[in-house]
Tab-separated table of C-alpha atoms in Angstrom:
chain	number	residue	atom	x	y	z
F	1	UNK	CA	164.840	99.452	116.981
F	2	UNK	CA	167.658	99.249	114.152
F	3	UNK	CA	168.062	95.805	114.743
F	4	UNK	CA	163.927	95.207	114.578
F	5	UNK	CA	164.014	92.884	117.226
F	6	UNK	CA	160.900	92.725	119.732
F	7	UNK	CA	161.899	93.918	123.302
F	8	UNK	CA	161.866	90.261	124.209
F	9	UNK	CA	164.431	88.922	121.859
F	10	UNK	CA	166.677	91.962	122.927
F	11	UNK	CA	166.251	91.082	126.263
F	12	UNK	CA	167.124	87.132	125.760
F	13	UNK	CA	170.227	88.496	124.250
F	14	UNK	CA	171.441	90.940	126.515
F	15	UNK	CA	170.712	88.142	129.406
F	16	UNK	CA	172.535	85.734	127.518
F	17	UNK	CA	175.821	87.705	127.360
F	18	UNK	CA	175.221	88.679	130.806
F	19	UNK	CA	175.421	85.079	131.473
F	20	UNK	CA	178.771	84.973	129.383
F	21	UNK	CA	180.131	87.972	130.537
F	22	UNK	CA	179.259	87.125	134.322
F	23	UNK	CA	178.062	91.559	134.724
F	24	UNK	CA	175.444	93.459	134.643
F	25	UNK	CA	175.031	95.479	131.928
F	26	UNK	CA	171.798	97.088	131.861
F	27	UNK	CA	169.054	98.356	134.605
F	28	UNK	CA	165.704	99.353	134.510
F	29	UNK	CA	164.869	103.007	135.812
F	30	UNK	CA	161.591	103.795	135.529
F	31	UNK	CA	160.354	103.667	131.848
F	32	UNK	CA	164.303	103.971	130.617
F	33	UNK	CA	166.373	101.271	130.188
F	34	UNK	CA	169.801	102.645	130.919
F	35	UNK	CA	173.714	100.624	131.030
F	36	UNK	CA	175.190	99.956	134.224
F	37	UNK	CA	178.807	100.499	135.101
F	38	UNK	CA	179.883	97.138	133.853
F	39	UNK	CA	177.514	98.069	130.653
F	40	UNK	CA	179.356	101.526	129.742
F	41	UNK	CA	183.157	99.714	130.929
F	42	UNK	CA	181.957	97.165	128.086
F	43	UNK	CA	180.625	99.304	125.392
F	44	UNK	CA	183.971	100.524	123.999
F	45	UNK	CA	184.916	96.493	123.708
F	46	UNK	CA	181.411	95.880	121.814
F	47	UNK	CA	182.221	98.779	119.365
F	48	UNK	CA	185.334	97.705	118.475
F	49	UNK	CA	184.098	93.828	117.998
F	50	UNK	CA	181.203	95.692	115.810
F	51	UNK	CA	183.874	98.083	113.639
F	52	UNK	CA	185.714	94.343	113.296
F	53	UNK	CA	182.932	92.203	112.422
F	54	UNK	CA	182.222	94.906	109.576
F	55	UNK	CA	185.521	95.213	107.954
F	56	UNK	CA	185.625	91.578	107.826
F	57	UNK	CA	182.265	91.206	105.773
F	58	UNK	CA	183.437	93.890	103.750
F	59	UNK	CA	186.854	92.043	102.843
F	60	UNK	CA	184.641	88.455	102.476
F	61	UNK	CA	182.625	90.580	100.308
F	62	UNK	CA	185.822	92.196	98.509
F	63	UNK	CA	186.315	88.551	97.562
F	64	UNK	CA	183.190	87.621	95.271
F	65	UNK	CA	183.975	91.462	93.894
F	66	UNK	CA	184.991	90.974	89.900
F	67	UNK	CA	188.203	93.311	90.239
F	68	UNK	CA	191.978	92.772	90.893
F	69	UNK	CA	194.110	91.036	88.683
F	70	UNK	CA	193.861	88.323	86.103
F	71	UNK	CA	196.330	86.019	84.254
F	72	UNK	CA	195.822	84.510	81.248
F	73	UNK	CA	198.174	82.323	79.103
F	74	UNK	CA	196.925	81.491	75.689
F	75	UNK	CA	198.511	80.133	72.455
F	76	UNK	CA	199.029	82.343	69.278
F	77	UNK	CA	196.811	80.879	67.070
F	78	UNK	CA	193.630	81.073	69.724
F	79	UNK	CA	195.110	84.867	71.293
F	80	UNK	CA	195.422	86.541	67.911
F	81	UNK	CA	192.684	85.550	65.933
F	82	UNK	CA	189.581	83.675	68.048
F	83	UNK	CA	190.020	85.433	71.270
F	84	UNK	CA	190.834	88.984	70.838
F	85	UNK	CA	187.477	89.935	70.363
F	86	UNK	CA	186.804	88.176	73.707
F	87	UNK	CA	189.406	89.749	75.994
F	88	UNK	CA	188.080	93.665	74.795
F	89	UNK	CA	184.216	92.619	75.575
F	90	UNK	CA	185.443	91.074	78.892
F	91	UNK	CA	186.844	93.992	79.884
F	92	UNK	CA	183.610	96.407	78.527
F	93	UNK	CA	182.210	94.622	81.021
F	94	UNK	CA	184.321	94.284	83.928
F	95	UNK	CA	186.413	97.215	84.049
F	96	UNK	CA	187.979	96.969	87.801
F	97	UNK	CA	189.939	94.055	85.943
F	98	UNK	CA	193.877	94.355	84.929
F	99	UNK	CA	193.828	91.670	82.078
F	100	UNK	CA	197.218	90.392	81.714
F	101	UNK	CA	198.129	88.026	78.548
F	102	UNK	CA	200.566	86.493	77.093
F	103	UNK	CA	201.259	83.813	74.432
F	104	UNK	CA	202.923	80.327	75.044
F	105	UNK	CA	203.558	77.020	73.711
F	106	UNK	CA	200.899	73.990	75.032
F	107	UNK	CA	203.938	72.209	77.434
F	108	UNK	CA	204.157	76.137	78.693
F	109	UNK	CA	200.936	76.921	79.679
F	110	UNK	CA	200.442	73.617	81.855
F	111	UNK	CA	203.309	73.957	83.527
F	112	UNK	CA	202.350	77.628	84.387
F	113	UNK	CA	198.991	76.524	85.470
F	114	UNK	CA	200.459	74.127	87.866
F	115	UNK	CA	202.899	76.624	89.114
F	116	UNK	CA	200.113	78.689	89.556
F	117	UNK	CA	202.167	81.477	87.243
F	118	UNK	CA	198.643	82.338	85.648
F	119	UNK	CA	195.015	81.992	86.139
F	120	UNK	CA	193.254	80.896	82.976
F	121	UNK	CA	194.853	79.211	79.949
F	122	UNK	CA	193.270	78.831	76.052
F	123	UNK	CA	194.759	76.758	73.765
F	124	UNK	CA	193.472	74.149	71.176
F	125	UNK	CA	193.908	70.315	70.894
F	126	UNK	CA	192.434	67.412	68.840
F	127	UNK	CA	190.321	66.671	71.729
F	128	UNK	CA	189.087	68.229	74.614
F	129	UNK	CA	191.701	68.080	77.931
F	130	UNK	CA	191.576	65.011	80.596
F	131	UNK	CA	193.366	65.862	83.523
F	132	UNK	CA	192.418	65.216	87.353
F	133	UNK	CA	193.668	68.630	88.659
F	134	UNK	CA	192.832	70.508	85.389
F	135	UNK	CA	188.651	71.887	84.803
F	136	UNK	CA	188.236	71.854	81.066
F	137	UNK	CA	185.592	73.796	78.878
F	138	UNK	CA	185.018	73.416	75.664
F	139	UNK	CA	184.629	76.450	73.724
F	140	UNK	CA	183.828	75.769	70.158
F	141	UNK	CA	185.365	73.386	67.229
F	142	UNK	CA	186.799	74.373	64.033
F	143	UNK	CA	188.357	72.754	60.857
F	144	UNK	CA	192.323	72.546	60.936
F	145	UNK	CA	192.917	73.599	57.148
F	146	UNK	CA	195.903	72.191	54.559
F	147	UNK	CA	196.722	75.673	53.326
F	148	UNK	CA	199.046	76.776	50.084
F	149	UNK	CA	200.285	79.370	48.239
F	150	UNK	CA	197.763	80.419	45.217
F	151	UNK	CA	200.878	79.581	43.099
F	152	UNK	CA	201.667	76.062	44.997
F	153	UNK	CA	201.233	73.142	42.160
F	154	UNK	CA	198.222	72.005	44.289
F	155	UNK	CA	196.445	74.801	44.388
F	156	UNK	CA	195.379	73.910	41.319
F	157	UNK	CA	194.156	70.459	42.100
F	158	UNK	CA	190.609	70.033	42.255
F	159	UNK	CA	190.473	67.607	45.378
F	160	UNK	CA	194.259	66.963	47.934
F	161	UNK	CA	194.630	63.226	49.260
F	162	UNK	CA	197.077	62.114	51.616
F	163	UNK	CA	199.294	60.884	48.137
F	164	UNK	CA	199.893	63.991	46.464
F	165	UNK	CA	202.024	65.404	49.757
F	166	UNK	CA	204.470	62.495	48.964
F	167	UNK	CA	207.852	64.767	48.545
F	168	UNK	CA	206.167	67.809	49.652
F	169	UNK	CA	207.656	70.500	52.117
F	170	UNK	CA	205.893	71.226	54.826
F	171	UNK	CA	206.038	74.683	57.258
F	172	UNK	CA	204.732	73.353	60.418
F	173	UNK	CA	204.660	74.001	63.778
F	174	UNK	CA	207.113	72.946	66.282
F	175	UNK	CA	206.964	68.896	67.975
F	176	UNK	CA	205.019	69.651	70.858
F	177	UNK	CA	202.112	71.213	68.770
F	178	UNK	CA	198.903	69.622	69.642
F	179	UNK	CA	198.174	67.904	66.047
F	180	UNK	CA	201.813	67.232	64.959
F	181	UNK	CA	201.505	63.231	66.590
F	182	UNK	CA	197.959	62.987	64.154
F	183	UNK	CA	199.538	65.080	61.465
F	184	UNK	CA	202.848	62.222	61.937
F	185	UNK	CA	200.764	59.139	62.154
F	186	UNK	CA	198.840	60.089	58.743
F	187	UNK	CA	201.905	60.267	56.775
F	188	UNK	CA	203.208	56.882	58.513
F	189	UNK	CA	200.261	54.746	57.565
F	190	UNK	CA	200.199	56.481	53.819
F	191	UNK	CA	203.980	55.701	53.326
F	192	UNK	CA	204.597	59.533	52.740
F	193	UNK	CA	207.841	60.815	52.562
F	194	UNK	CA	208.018	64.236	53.371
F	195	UNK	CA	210.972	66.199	51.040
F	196	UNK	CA	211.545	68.654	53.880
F	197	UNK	CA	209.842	70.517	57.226
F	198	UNK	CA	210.466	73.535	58.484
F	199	UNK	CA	209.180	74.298	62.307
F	200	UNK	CA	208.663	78.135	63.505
F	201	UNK	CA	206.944	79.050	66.529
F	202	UNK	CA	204.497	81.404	64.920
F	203	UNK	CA	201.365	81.020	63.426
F	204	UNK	CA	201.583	84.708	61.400
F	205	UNK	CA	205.284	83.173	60.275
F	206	UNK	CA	204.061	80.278	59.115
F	207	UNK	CA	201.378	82.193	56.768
F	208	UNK	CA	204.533	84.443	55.915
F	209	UNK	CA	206.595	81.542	54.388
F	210	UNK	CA	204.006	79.840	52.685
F	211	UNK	CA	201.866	82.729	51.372
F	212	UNK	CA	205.703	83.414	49.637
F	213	UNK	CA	205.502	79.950	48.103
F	214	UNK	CA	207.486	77.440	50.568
F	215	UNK	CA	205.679	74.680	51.110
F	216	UNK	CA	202.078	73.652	52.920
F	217	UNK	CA	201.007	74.519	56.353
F	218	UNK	CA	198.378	73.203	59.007
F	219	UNK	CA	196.732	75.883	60.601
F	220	UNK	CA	193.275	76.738	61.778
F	221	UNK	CA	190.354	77.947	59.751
F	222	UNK	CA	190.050	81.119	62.055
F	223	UNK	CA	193.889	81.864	61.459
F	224	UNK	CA	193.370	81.389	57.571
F	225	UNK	CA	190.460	82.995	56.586
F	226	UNK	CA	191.057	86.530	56.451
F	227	UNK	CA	194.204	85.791	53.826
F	228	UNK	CA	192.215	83.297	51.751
F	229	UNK	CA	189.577	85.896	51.158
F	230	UNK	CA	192.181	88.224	50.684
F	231	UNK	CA	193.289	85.596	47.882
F	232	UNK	CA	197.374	85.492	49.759
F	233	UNK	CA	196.821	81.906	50.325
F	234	UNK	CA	194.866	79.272	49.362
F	235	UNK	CA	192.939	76.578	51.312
F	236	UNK	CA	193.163	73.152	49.914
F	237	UNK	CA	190.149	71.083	49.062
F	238	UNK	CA	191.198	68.011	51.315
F	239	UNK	CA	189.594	64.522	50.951
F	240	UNK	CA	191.270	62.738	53.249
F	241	UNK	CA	190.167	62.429	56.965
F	242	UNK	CA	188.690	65.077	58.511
F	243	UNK	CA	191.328	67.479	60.905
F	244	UNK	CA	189.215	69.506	63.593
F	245	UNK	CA	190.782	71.681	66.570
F	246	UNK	CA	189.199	71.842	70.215
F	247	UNK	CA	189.460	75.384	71.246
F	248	UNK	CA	189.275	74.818	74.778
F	249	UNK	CA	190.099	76.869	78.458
F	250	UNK	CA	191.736	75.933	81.326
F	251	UNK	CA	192.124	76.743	84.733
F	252	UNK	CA	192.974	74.448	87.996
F	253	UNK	CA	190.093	73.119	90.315
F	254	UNK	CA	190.918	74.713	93.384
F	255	UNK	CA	187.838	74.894	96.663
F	256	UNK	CA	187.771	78.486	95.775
F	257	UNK	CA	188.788	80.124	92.182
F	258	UNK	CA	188.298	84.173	91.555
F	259	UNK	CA	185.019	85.514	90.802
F	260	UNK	CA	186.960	86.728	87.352
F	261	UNK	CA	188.025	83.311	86.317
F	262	UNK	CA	184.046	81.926	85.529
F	263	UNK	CA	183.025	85.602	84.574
F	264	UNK	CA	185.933	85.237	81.616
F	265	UNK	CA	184.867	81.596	80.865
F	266	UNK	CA	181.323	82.745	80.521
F	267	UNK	CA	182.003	85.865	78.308
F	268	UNK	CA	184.172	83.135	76.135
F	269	UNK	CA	181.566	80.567	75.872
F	270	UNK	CA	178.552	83.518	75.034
F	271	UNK	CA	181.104	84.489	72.310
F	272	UNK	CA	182.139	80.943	70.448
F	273	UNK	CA	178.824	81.146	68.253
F	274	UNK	CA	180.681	82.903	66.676
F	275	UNK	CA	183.535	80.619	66.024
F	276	UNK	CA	181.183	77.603	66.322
């Protein structure tokens, strides 16, 4: 009856692993349906498949559970600013989850991916990520932002061209930062002569240097905004061509990824109106 089969399904299937088992396993006596010898020598065997079968759906099931552990990799400029706010209401919601982050350089986080060292990476770049083993999601666009000093000589300047960075220092990034080759390639075709470059690792020590007064920086409007409403630095009023980061996730296409991998992309993408 728990099974809510008729009598004559039952019956089909008992015959049928009769016919496997090559024993009887049931007999009729009078109105009762009772096991034979060979039925109660096999019932211990049937319980055990039946405890078996149900720890195994239980782990399957484990596996769409959103729980366990998750790595994520994501640069400074994305982990301290854009996606803080992201990580705490991912975690609101899912709280079986150990969140584990840490910040890396672009060339990093790839080869991390690959190594499968962590899960999910977020990083930006001028355009959004081609690569055959690599599923890429766009999570929102933002300006990249010539930034100075409020007592830099062009923070005075009504409108900043390419020409008046001729001689300029510049507190960048290091080489393998995602708009450095663009950043390089505009200077080239203006003929600009950088006097000097200085290359930290950090976005906040960037800000530190040039909200001090030493030269221009690159950065993104999210990382930026805070200090140049706070007056500490001051965003240039750029005329050239237009600079715009990709803030972007990654993880590896794989037959099956963790339940906690789209469940993080999701709670990302609900939250780049934000940043959008």
């Amino acid at each position: 009856m728990k099974l809510n089969y008729a009598p004559s399904t039952l019956a089909e299937h008992i015959l049928s692993l009769e016919n496997e088992l090559g024993v009887k396993l049931v007999e009729s006596r009078g109105k009762r349906t009772v096991l034979t010898k060979g039925g109660e020598r096999f019932l211990p065997y049937a319980r055990k498949l039946m405890e078996t079968y149900n720890t195994a759906c239980r782990d399957m099931s484990s596996m769409n559970a959103i729980k366990g552990n998750l790595r994520v990799m994501t640069v400074e400029s994305l982990g301290l600013y854009s996606m803080a706010m992201v990580f705490t209401k991912f975690m609101a919601g899912y709280p079986d989850i150990t969140l584990s982050v840490s910040i890396g350089n672009c060339n990093a986080i790839y080869d991390r991916l690959r190594a499968d060292e962590i899960d999910v990476a977020f990083l930006y770049d001028m355009e959004p990520v081609k690569e055959p083993d690599l599923e890429t999601t766009v999570l929102f666009r933002e300006p990249l932002c010539f930034t100075v000093s409020p007592k830099h000589p062009l923070a005075k300047k009504e409108h900043v061209s390419p020409k008046d960075f001729q001689r300029q220092v510049f507190v960048l990034a290091q080489k393998d930062c995602y708009y450095y080759r663009q950043l390089e390639e505009m200077l080239e075709h203006h003929h600009i002569a950088l006097q000097n470059q200085i290359r930290l690792d950090s976005g906040s020590l960037i800000k530190k240097y040039v909200s001090s007064g030493y030269g221009i920086s690159l950065l993104p409007y999210s990382v930026v905004r805070e200090d140049a409403e706070a007056g500490t630095l001051k965003i240039l009023n750029w005329i050239g061509e237009p600079w715009e980061a990709c803030a972007q996730v990654l993880n590896m296409k794989k037959e099956w990824i963790m339940p906690s991998i789209p469940a993080l992309i999701r709670t990302a993408k609900e939250a780049a109106a934000v940043y959008g």
